[in-house]
Coordinates of C-alpha atoms (C1' of nucleotides) in Angstrom, one line a residue:
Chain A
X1 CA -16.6 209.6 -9.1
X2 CA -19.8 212.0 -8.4
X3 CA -21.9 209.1 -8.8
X4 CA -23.9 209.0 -5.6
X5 CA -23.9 211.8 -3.4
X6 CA -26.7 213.0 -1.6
X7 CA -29.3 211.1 -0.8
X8 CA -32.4 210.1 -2.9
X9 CA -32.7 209.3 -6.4
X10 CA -32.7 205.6 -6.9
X11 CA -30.8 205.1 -4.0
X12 CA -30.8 201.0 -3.0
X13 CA -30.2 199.2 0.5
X14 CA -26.6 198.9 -0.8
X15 CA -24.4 201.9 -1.9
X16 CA -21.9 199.8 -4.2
X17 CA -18.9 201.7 -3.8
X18 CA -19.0 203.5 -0.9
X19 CA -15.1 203.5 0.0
X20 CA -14.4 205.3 -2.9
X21 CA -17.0 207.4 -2.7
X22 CA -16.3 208.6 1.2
X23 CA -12.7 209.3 0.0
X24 CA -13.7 211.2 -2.9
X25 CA -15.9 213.3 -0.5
X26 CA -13.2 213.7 2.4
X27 CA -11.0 215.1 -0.4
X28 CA -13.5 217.4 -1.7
X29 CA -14.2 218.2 1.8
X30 CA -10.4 218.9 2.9
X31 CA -9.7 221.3 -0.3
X32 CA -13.0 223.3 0.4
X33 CA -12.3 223.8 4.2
X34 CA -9.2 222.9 5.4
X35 CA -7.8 221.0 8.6
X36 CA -10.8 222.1 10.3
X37 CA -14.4 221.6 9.2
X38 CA -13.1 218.1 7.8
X39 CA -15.7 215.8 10.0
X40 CA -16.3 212.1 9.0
X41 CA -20.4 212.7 10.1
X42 CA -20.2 215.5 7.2
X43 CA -18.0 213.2 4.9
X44 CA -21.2 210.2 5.3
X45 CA -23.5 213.4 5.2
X46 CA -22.0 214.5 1.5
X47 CA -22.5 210.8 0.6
X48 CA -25.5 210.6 1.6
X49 CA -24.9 207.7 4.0
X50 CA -25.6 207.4 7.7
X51 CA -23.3 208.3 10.3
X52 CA -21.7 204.6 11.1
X53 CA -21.2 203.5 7.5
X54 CA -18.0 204.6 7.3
X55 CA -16.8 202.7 10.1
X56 CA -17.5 199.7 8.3
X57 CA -14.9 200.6 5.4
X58 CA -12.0 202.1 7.8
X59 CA -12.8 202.1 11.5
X60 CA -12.2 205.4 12.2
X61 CA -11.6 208.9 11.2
X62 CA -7.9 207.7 11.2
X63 CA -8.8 205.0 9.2
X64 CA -9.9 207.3 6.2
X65 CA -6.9 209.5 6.5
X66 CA -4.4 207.0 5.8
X67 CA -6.5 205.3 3.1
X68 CA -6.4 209.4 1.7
X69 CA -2.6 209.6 2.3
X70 CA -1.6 206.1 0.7
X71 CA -3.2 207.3 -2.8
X72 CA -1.2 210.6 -1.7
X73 CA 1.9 209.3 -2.0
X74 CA 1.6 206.5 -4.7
X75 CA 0.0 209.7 -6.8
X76 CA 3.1 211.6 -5.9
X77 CA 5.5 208.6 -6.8
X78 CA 3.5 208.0 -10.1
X79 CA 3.5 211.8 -10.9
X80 CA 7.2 212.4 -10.5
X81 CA 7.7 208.9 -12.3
X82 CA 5.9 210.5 -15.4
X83 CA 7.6 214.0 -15.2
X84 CA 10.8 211.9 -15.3
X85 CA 9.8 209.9 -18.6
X86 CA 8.6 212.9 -20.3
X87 CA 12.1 214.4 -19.9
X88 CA 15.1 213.9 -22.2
X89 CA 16.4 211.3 -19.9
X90 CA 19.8 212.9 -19.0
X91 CA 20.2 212.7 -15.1
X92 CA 19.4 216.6 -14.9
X93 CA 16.5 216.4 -17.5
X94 CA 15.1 213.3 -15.0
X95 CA 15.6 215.9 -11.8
X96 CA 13.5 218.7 -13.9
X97 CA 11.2 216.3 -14.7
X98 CA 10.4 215.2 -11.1
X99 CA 9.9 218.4 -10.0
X100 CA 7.6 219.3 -12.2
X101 CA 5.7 216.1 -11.5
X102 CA 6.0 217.0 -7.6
X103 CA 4.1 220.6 -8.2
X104 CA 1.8 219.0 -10.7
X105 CA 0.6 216.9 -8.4
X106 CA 0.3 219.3 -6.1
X107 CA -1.7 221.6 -7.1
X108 CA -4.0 218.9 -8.7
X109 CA -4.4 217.2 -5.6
X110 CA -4.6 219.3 -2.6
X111 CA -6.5 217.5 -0.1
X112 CA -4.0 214.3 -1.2
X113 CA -0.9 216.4 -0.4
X114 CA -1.8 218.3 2.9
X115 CA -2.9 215.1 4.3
X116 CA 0.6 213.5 3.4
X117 CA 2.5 216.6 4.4
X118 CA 0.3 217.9 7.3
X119 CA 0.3 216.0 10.6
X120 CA -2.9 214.5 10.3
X121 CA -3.3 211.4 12.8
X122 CA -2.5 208.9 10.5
X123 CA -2.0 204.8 11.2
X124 CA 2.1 204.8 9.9
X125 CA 2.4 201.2 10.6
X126 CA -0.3 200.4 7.9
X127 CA 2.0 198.7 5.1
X128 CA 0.2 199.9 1.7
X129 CA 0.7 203.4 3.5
X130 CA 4.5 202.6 4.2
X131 CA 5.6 200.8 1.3
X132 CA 3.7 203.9 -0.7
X133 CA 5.6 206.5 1.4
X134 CA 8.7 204.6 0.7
X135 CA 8.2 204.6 -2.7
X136 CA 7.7 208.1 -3.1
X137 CA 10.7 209.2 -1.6
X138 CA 12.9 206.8 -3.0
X139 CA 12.1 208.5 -5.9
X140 CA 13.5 211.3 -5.7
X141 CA 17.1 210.1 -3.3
X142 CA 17.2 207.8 -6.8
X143 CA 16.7 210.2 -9.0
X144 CA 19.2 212.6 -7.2
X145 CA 21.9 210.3 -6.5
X146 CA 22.3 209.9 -10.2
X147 CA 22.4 213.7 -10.7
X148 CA 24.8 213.7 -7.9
X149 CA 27.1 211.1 -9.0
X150 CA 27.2 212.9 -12.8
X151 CA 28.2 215.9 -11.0
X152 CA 30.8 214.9 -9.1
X153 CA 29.2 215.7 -5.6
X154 CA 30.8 214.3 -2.1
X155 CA 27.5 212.6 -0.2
X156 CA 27.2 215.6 2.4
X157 CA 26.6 217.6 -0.9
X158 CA 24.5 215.3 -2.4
X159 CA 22.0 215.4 0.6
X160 CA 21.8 218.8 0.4
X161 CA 20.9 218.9 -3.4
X162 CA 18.2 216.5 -2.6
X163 CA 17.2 218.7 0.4
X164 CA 17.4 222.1 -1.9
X165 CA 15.5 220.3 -4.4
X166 CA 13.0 219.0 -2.0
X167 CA 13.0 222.0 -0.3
X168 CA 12.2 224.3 -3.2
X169 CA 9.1 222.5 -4.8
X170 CA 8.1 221.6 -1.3
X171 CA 8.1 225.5 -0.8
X172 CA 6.2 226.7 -4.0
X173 CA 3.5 224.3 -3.6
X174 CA 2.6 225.5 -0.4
X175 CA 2.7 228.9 -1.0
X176 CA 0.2 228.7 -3.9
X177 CA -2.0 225.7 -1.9
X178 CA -1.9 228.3 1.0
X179 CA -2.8 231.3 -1.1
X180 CA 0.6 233.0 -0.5
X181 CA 1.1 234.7 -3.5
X182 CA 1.8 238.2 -3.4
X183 CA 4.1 237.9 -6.1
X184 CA 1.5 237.6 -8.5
X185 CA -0.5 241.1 -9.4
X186 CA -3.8 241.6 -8.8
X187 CA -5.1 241.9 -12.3
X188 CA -2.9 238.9 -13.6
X189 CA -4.1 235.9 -14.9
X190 CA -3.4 233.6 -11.4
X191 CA -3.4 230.3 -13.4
X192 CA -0.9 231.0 -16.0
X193 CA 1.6 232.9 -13.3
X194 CA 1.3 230.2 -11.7
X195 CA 2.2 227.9 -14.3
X196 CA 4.9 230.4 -16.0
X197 CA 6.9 230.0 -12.3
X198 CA 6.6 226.5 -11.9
X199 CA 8.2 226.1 -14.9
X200 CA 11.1 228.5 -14.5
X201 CA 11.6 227.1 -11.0
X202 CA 11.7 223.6 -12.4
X203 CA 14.1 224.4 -14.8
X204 CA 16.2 226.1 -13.2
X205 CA 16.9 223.8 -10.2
X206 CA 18.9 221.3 -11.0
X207 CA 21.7 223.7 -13.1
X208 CA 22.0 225.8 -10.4
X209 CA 22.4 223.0 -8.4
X210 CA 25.3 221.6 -9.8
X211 CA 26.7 224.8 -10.3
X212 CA 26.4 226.0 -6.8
X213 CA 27.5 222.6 -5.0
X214 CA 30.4 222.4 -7.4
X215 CA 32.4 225.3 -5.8
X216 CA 31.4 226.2 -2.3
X217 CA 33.7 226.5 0.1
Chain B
X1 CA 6.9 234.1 30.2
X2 CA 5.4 231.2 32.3
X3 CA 4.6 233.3 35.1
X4 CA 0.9 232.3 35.9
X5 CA 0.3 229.4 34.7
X6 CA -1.7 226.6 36.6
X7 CA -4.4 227.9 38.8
X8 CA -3.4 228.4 43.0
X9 CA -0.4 229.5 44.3
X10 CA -1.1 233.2 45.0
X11 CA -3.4 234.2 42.7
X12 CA -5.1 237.5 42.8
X13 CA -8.2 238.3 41.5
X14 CA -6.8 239.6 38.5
X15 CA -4.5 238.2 36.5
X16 CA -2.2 240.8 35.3
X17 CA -0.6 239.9 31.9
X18 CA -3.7 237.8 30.8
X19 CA -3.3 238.6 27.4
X20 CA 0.8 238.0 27.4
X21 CA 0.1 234.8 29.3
X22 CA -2.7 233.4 26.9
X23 CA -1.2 234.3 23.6
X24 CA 2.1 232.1 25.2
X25 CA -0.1 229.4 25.8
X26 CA -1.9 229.1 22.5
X27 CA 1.6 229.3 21.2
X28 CA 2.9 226.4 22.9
X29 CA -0.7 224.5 22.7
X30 CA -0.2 224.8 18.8
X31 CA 2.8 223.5 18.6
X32 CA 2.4 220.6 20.9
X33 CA -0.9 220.0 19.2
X34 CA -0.8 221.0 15.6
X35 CA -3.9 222.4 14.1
X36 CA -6.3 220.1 16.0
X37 CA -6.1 219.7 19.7
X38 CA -5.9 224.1 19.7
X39 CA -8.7 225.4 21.7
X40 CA -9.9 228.6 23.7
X41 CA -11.2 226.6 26.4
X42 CA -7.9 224.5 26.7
X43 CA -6.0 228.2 26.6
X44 CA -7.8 229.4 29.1
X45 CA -7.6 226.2 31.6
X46 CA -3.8 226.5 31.2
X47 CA -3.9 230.0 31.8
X48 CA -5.6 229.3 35.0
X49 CA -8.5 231.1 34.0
X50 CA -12.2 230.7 33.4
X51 CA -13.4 229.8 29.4
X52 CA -14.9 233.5 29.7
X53 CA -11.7 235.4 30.1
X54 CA -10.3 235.6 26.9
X55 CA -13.1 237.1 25.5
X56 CA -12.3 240.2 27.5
X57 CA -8.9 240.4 25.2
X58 CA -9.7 239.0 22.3
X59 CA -13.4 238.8 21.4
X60 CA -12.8 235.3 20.1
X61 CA -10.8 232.8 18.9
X62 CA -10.0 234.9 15.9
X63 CA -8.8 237.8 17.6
X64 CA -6.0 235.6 19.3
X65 CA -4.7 233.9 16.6
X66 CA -4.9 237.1 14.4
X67 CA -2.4 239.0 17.6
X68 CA -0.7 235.5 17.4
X69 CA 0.0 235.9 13.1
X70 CA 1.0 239.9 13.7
X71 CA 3.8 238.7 16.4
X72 CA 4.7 236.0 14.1
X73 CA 5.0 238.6 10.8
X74 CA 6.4 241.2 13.0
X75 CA 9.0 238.6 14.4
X76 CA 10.0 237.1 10.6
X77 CA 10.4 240.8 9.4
X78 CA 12.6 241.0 12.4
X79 CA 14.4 238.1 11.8
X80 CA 14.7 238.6 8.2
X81 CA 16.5 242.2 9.1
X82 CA 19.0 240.4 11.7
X83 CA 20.0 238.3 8.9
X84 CA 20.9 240.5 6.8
X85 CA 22.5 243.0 9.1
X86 CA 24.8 239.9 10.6
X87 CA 26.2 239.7 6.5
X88 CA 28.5 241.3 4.8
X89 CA 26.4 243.6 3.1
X90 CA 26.7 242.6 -0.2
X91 CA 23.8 241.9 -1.5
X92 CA 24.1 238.5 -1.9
X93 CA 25.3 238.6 1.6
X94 CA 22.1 240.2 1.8
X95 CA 19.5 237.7 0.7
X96 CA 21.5 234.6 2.3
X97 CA 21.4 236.4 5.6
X98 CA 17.6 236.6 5.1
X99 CA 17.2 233.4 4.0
X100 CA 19.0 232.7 7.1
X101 CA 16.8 234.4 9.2
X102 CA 13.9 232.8 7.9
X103 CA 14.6 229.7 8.9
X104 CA 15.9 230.8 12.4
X105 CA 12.5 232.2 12.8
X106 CA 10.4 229.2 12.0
X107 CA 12.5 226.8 13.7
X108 CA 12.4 228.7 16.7
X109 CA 8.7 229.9 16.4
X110 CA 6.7 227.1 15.1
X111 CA 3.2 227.9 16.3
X112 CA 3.4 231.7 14.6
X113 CA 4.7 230.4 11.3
X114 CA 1.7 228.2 11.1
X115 CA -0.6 230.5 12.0
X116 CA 0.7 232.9 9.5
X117 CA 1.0 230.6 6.3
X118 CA -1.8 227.7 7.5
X119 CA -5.2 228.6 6.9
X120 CA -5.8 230.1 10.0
X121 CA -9.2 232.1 10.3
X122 CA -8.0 235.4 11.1
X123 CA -9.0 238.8 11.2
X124 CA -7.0 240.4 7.7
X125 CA -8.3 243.7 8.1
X126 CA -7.1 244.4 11.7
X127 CA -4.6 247.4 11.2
X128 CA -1.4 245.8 13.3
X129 CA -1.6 242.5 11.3
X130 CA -1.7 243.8 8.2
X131 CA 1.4 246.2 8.4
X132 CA 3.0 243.3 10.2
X133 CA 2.9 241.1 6.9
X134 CA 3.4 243.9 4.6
X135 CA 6.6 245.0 6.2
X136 CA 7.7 240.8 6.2
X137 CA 7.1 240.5 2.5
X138 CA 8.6 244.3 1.8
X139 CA 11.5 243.1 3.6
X140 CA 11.9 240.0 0.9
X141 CA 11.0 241.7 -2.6
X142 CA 13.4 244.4 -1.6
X143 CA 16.5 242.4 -0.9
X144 CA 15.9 240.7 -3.9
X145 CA 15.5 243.5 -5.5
X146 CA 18.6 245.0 -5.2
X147 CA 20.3 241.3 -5.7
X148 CA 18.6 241.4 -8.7
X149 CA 19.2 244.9 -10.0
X150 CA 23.0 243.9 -9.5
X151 CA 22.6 240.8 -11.4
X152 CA 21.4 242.6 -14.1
X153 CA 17.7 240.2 -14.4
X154 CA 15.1 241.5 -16.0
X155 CA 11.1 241.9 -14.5
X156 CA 10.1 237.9 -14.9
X157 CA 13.6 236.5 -14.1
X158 CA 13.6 238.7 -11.0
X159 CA 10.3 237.7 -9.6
X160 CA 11.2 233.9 -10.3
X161 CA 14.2 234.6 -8.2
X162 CA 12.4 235.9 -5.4
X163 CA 10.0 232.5 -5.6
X164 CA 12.8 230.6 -5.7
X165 CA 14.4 232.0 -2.9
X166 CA 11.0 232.2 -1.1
X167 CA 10.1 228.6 -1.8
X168 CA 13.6 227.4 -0.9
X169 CA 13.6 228.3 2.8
X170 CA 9.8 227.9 3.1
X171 CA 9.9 224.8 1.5
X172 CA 12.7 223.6 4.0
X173 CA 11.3 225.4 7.0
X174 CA 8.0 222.9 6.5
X175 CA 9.7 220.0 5.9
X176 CA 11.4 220.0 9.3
X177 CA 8.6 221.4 11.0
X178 CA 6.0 218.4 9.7
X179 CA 8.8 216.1 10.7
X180 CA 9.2 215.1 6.7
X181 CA 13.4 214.7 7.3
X182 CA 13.7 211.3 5.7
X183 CA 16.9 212.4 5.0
X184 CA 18.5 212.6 8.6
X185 CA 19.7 209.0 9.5
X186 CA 18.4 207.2 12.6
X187 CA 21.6 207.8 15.0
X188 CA 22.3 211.3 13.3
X189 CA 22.3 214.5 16.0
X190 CA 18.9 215.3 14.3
X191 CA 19.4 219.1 15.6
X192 CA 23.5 219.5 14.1
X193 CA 22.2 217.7 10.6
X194 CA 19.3 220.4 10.5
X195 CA 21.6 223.1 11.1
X196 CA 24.0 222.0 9.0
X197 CA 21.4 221.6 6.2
X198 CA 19.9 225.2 6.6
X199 CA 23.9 226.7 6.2
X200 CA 24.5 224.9 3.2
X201 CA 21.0 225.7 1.5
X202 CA 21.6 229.4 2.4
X203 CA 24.7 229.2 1.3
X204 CA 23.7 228.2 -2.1
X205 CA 20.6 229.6 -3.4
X206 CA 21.7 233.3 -4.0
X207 CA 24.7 232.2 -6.3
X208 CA 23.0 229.5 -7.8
X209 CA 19.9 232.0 -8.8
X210 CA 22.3 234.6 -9.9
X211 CA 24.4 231.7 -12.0
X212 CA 21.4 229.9 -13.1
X213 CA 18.7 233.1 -13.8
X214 CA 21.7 234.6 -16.0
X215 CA 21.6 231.5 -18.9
X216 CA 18.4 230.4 -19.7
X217 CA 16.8 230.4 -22.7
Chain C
dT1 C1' -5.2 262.1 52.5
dG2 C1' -10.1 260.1 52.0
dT3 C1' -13.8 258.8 49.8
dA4 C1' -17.3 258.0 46.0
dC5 C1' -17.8 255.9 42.0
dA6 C1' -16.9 254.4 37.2
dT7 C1' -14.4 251.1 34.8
dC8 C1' -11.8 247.2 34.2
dA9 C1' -10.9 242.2 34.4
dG10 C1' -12.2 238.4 36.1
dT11 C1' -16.1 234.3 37.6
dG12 C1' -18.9 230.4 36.9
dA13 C1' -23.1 228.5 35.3
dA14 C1' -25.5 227.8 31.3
dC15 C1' -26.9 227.5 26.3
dG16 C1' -27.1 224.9 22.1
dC17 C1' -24.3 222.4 18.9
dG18 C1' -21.9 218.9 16.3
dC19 C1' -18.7 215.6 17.0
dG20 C1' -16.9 210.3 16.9
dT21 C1' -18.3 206.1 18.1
dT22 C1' -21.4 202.2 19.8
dC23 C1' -25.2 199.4 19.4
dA24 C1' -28.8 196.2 18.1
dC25 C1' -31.0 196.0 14.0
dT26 C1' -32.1 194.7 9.0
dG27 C1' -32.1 194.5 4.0
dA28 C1' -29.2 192.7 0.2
dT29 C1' -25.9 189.6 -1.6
dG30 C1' -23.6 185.5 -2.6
dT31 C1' -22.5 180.7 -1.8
dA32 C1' -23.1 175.6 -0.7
dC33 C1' -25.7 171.9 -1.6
Chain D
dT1 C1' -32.7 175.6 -10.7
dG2 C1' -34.1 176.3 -5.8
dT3 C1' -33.4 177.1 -1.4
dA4 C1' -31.2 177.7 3.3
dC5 C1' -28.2 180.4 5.4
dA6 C1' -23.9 183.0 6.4
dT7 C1' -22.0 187.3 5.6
dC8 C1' -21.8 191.8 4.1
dA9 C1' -23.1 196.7 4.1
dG10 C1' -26.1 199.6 5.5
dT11 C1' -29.7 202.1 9.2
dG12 C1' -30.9 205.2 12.9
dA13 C1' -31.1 206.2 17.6
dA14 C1' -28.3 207.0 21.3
dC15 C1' -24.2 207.9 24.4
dG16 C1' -21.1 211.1 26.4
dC17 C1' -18.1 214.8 25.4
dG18 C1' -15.9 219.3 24.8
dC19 C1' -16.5 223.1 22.3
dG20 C1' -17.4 228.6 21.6
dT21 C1' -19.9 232.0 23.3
dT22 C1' -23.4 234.4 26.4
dC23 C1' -24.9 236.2 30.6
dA24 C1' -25.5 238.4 34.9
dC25 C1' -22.4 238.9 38.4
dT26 C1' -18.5 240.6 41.4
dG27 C1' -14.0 241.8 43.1
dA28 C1' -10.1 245.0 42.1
dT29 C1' -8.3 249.1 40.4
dG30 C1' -7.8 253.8 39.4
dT31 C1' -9.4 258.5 39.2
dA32 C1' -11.9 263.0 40.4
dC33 C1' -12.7 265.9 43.8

DNA sequence: TGTACATCAGTGAACGCGCGTTCACTGATGTAC
DNA sequence: TGTACATCAGTGAACGCGCGTTCACTGATGTAC
């Protein structure tokens, strides 16, 4: 993944695989610095190519971007996918399991998730990108319609269990990818806090869930 | 509000309200922009006003987005209160009227919700930002404080409870702000369905935490 | 009520910079015969 | 197995642009006497 960046060192005409490389980088780049400070001259810079290589690979800066948000969101389809087979399979156990796999894979892959999330220009009509975005969120409306339908829930109440459920892991992971976190003490051990709540949010969700929906008003 | 803006039309040599007018500006800039697309010079040429001004009020790009971030803390504290003053005062009526307000709040001010919880540069240290966020996040932990103290949770399920809550809104709040709303159909009245969403999800959360944070293991 | 003068709040030209993209090019690779 | 040649994947110089900030300046305002 590191294989070739910066220039030098046995370098040939030909870098070999420079797409992967250049997304690699631009990921790197976007967790270190944000929104700004994410230039495609500093991306081929990092990789230790010229300027206009990158063009050849994905046009434009917009190019890139999508390329970036496609692995986004079949990562985040594949990481709820495996939170859901490591649960105990009951509809609610599923539900946990996806939104552990949602946070997971947020926090392991920031760049991937901001570029999804955040409005980024990005080429929407490119069909790997839509049929990945697709996938993703048809995900979880599966995953939730099943919970829904165990619990007895009218449709206006099953879109808002998705939307809670959504909303909540949605919500944690940009707190801690945005540094938000006064709830955890200064001398405290940041990883493990952060991994203790994750996993009481993620396991409480979908009880409360049916238990609230059940009997509002 | 809009009073100067667009050079002509009876302008004296001074502006007047060239700080009010230019902090409007890079509000409404942001949040026809996004991230990108924000820049001094482009504040400044709406403002009707020469790229130099705003260094006279600011120093630079910093200082306006940091007075941007204090009106939006100062504004989500406020909005928090109002919430909870419109309930009945219990306090779960307590914590779903803030949970109400923050959504009210970063619906109807999207550029200083970004600039408070996207990384922004801005100045931490300066005096009126920093009590501004302090009083917004005092405003949370204490509501659920005394929700919590009432539902009898103990140190760890009471600071889960206030991420929950915390994520729940936020999470929500950025979903509809990024335009991530996969779940409003095509013909739906896009405004009713999000209004209608944000009343049910603040509806929910404080019972379900009480229920749910009660019976885990 | 006038007047001198300090201070405030703007101007506009200029700086150096890094950006995305284009262009004609060239070295490397792979394929047809 | 060789060889001609098309195609691929890079180079590096150049373009025009808009940016943040600086600078010396000037018009307007407000205050002391």
């Amino acid at each position: 993944m590191a294989e070739r960046e910066g220039p030098g060192e046995g370098r040939s005409y030909h870098h070999g695989s420079l797409r992967e490389s250049l997304i690699a980088t631009a990921e790197r780049l976007l967790a270190e610095r944000g929104v700004d400070g994410f230039t495609l001259r500093e991306c081929a810079r990092r990789a230790g190519v010229s300027p206009a290589a990158p063009a050849h690979h994905f046009g434009n800066v917009t190019g890139l971007l999508t390329a970036i948000a496609t692995l986004g969101f079949d990562g985040l389809a594949d990481a709820m996918e495996a939170g859901a087979a490591e649960s105990d399979g009951t509809p609610r156990g599923r539900l946990e399991g996806i939104g552990r796999g949602y946070i997971r894979f947020a926090l392991a892959h920031p760049a991937r998730f901001r570029v999804i999330f955040g409005r980024f220009p990005l080429n929407k009509a490119e069909p790997r990108f839509a049929a990945a975005a697709e996938r993703a969120y048809g995900c979880l409306a599966a995953t939730i319609a099943v919970a829904a339908r165990e619990a007895g829930l009218d449709p206006d109440a099953e879109r808002a269990a998705l939307v809670v459920a959504w909303s909540t892991v949605h919500g944690f992971a940009n707190l801690v990818l945005d540094g938000q976190t006064p709830f955890i003490a200064a001398g405290e051990d940041r990883e493990a806090a952060i991994e203790a709540l994750a996993d009481r949010i993620v396991r409480l969700f979908p009880a409360a869930l049916a238990a609230g929906l059940g009997g509002s008003p």
